[in-house]
Coordinates of N, CA and C in Angstrom, one line a residue:
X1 N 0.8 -1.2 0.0 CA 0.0 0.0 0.0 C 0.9 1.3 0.0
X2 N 2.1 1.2 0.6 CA 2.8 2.4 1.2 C 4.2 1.8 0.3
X3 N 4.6 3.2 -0.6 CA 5.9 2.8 -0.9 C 7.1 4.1 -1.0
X4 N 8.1 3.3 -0.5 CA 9.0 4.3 -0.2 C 10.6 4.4 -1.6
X5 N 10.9 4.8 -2.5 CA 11.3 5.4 -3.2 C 12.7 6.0 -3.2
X6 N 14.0 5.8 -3.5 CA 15.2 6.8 -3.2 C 15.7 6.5 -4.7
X7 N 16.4 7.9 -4.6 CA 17.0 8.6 -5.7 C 18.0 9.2 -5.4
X8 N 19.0 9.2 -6.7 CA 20.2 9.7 -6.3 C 21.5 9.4 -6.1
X9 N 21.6 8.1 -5.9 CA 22.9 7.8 -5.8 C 23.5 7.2 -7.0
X10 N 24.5 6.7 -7.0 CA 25.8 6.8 -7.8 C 27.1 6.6 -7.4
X11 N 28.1 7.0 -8.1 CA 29.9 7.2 -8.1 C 30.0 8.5 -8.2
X12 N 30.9 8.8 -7.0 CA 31.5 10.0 -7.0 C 32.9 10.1 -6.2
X13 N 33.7 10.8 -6.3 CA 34.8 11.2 -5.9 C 35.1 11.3 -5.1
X14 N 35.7 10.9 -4.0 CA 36.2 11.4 -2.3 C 36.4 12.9 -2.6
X15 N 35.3 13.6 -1.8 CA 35.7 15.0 -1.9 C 34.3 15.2 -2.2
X16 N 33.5 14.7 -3.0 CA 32.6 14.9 -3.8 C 31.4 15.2 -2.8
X17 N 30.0 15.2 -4.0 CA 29.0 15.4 -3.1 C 27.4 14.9 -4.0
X18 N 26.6 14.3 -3.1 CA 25.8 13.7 -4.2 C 24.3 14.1 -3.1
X19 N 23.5 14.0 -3.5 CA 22.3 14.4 -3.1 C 21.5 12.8 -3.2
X20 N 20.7 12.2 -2.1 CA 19.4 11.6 -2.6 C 18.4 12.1 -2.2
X21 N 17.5 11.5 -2.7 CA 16.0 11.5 -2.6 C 15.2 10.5 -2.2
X22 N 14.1 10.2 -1.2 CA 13.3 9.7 -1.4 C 11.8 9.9 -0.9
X23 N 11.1 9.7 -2.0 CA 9.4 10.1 -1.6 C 8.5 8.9 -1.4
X24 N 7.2 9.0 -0.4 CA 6.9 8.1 -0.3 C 5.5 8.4 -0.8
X25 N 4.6 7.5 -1.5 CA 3.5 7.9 -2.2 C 2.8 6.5 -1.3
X26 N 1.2 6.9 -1.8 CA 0.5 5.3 -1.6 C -0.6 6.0 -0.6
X27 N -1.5 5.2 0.3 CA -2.2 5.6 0.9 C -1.9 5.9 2.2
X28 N -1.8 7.4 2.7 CA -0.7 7.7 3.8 C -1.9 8.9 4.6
X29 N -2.0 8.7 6.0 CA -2.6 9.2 6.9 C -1.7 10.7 7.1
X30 N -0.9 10.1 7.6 CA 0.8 10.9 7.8 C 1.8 10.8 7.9
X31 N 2.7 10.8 8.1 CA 4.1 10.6 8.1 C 4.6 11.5 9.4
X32 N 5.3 10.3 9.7 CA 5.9 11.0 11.8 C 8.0 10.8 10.7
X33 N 8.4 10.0 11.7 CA 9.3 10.7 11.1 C 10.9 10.2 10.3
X34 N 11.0 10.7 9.5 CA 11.8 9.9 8.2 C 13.4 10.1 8.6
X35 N 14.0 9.3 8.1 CA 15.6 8.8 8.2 C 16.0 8.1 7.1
X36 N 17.8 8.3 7.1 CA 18.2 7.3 6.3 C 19.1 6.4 7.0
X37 N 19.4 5.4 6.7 CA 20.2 4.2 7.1 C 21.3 4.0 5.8
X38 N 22.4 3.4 6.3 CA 23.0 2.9 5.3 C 23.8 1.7 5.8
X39 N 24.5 0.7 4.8 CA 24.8 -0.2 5.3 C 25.7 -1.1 4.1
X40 N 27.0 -0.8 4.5 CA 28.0 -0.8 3.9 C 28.1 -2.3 3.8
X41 N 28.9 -3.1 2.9 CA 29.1 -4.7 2.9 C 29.8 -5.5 4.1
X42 N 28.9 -6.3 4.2 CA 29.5 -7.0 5.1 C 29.7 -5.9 7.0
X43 N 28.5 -5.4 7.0 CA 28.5 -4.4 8.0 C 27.4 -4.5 8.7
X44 N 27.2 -4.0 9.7 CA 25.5 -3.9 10.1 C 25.3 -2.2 9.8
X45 N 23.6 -2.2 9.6 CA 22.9 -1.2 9.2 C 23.2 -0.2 10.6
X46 N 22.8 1.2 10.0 CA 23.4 2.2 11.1 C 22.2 3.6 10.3
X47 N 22.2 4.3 11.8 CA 21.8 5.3 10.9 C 22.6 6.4 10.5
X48 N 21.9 7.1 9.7 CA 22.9 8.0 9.3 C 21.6 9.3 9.9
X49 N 21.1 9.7 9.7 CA 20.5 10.9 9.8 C 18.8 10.4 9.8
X50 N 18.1 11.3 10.6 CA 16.6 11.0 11.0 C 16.0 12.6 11.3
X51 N 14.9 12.8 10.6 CA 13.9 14.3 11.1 C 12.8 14.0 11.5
X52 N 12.3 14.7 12.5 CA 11.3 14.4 12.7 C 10.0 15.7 12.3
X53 N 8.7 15.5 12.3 CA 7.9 16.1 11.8 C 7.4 17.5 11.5
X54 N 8.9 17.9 13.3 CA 8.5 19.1 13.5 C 10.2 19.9 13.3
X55 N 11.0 19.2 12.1 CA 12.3 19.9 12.3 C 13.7 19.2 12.8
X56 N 12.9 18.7 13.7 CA 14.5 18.0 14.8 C 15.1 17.1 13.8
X57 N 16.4 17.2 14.2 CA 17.3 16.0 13.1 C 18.4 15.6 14.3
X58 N 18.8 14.4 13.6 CA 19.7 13.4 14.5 C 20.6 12.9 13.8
X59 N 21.8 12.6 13.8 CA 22.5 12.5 13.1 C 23.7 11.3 13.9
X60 N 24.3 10.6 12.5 CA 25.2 9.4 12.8 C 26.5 10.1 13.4
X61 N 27.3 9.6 14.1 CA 28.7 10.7 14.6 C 29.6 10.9 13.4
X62 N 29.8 9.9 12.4 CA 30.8 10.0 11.5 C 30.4 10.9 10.7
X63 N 28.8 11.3 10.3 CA 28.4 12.4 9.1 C 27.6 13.7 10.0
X64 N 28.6 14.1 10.9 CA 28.4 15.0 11.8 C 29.2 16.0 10.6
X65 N 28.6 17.3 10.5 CA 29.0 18.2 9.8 C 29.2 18.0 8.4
X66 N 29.1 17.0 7.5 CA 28.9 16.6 6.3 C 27.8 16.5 5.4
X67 N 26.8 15.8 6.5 CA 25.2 15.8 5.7 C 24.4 15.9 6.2
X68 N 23.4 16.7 5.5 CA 22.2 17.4 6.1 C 21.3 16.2 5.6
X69 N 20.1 16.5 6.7 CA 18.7 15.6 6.3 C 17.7 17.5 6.2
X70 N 16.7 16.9 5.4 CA 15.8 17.8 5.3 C 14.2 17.1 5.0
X71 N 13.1 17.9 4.8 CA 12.0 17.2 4.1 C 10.9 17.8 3.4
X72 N 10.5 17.7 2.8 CA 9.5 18.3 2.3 C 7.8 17.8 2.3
X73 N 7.1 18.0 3.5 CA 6.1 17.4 3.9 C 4.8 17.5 3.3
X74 N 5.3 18.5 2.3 CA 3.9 18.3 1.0 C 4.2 17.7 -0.3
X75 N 5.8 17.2 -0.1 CA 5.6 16.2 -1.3 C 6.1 14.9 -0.5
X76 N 5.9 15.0 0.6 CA 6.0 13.4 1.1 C 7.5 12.8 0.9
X77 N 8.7 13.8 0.7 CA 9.7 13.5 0.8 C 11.0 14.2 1.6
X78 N 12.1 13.0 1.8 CA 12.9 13.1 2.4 C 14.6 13.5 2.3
X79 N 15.6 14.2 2.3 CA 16.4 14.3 1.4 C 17.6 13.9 2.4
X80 N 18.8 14.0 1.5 CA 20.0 13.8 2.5 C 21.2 14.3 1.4
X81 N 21.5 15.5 1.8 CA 22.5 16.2 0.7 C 24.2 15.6 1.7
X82 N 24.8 15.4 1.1 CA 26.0 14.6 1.2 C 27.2 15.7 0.7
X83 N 27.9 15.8 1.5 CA 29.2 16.5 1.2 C 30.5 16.0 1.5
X84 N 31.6 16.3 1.0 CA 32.8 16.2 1.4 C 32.9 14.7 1.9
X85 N 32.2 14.0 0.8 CA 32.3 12.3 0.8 C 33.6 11.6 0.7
X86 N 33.6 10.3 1.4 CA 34.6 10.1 1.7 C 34.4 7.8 1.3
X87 N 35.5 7.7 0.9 CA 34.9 5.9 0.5 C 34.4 5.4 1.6
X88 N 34.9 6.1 2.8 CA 34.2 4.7 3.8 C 32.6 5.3 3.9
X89 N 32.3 6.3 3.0 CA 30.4 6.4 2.8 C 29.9 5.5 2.4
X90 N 31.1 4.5 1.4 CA 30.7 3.7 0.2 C 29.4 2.5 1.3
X91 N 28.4 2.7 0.9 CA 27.5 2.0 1.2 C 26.1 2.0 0.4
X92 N 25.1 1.0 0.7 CA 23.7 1.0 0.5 C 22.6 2.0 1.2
X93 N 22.3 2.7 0.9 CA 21.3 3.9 1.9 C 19.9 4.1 1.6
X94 N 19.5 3.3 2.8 CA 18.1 3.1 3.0 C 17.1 4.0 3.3
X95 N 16.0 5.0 2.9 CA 15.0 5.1 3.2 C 14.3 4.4 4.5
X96 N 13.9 5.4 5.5 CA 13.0 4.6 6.5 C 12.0 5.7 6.7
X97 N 10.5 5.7 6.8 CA 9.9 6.4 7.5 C 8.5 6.0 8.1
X98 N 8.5 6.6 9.3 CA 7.2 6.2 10.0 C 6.1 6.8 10.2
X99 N 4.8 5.9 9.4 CA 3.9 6.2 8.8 C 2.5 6.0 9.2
X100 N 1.6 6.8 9.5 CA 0.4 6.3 10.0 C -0.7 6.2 8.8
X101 N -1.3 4.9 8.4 CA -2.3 4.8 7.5 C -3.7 5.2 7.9
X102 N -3.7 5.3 9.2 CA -6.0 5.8 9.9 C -5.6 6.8 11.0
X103 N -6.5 7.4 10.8 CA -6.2 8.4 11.7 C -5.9 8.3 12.9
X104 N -6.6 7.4 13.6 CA -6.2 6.6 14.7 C -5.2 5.6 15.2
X105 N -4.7 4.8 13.6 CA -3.8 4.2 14.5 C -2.4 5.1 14.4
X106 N -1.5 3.7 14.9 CA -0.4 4.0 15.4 C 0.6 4.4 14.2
X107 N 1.9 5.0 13.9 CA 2.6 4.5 12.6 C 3.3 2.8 12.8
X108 N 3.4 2.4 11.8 CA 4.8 1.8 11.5 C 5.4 1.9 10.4
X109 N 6.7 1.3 10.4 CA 8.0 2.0 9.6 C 8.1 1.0 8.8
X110 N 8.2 2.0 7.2 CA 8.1 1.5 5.5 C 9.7 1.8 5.3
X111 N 10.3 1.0 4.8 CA 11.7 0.8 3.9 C 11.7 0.8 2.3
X112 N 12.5 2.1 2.1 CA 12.8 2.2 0.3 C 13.9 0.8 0.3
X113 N 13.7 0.7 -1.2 CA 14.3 -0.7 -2.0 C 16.4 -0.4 -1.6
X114 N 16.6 1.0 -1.6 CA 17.8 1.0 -1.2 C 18.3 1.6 -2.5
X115 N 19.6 2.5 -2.4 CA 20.2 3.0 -3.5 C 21.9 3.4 -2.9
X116 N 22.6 2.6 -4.1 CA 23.7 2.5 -3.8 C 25.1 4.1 -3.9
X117 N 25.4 4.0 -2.9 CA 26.4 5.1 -3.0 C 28.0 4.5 -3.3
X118 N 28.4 4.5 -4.2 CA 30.0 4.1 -3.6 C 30.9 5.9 -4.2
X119 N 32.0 5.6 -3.2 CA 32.8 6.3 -3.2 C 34.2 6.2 -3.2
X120 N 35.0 6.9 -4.5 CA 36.4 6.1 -4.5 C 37.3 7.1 -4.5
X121 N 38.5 6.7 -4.1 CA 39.8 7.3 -3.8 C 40.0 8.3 -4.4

């Protein structure tokens, strides 16, 4: 019913900077609050950056001062502009956000298919 969407990634340069996207469409009450994960090979999933509804963001220690999360709550999406990348970003970066389908209930949390970032020397 609920699908979550990312865009954006690619190869880019240590140093570089790549922007994703991801929107979530489908039958959506609301949306509480969106994050991305990534998760490098052979690693466990981590977050990298999370907003919540009203602004607040949280952020992974290693992409402290590098990347911004932001959202745009009338198009149902989520961004994460990336700067001054570095290979060990080289990962898979997940979409997550949590979603309420009836006005009443509670959210639970929808995962994008995943979009790959790698980063080289």
């Amino acid at each position: 019913q609920v699908e979550l969407v990312e865009s954006g990634g690619g190869l880019v340069q240590a140093g570089g900077s790549l922007r994703l996207s991801c929107a979530a469409s489908g039958t959506i009450f609301s949306i509480n609050t969106m994050g991305w994960y990534r998760q490098p090979p052979g690693k466990q999933r981590e977050l990298v950056a999370s907003i919540t509804t009203g602004g607040g963001t949280n952020y992974g220690d290693s992409v402290k001062g590098r990347f911004t999360i932001s959202r745009d709550n009338a198009k149902n999406t989520v961004y994460l502009q990336m700067v001054s990348l570095r290979p060990d970003d080289t990962a898979a970066y997940y979409c997550k956000a949590n979603i309420r389908l009836r006005i009443r209930a509670a959210g639970s949390d929808y995962w994008g298919q995943g979009t790959q970032v790698t980063v080289s020397p």
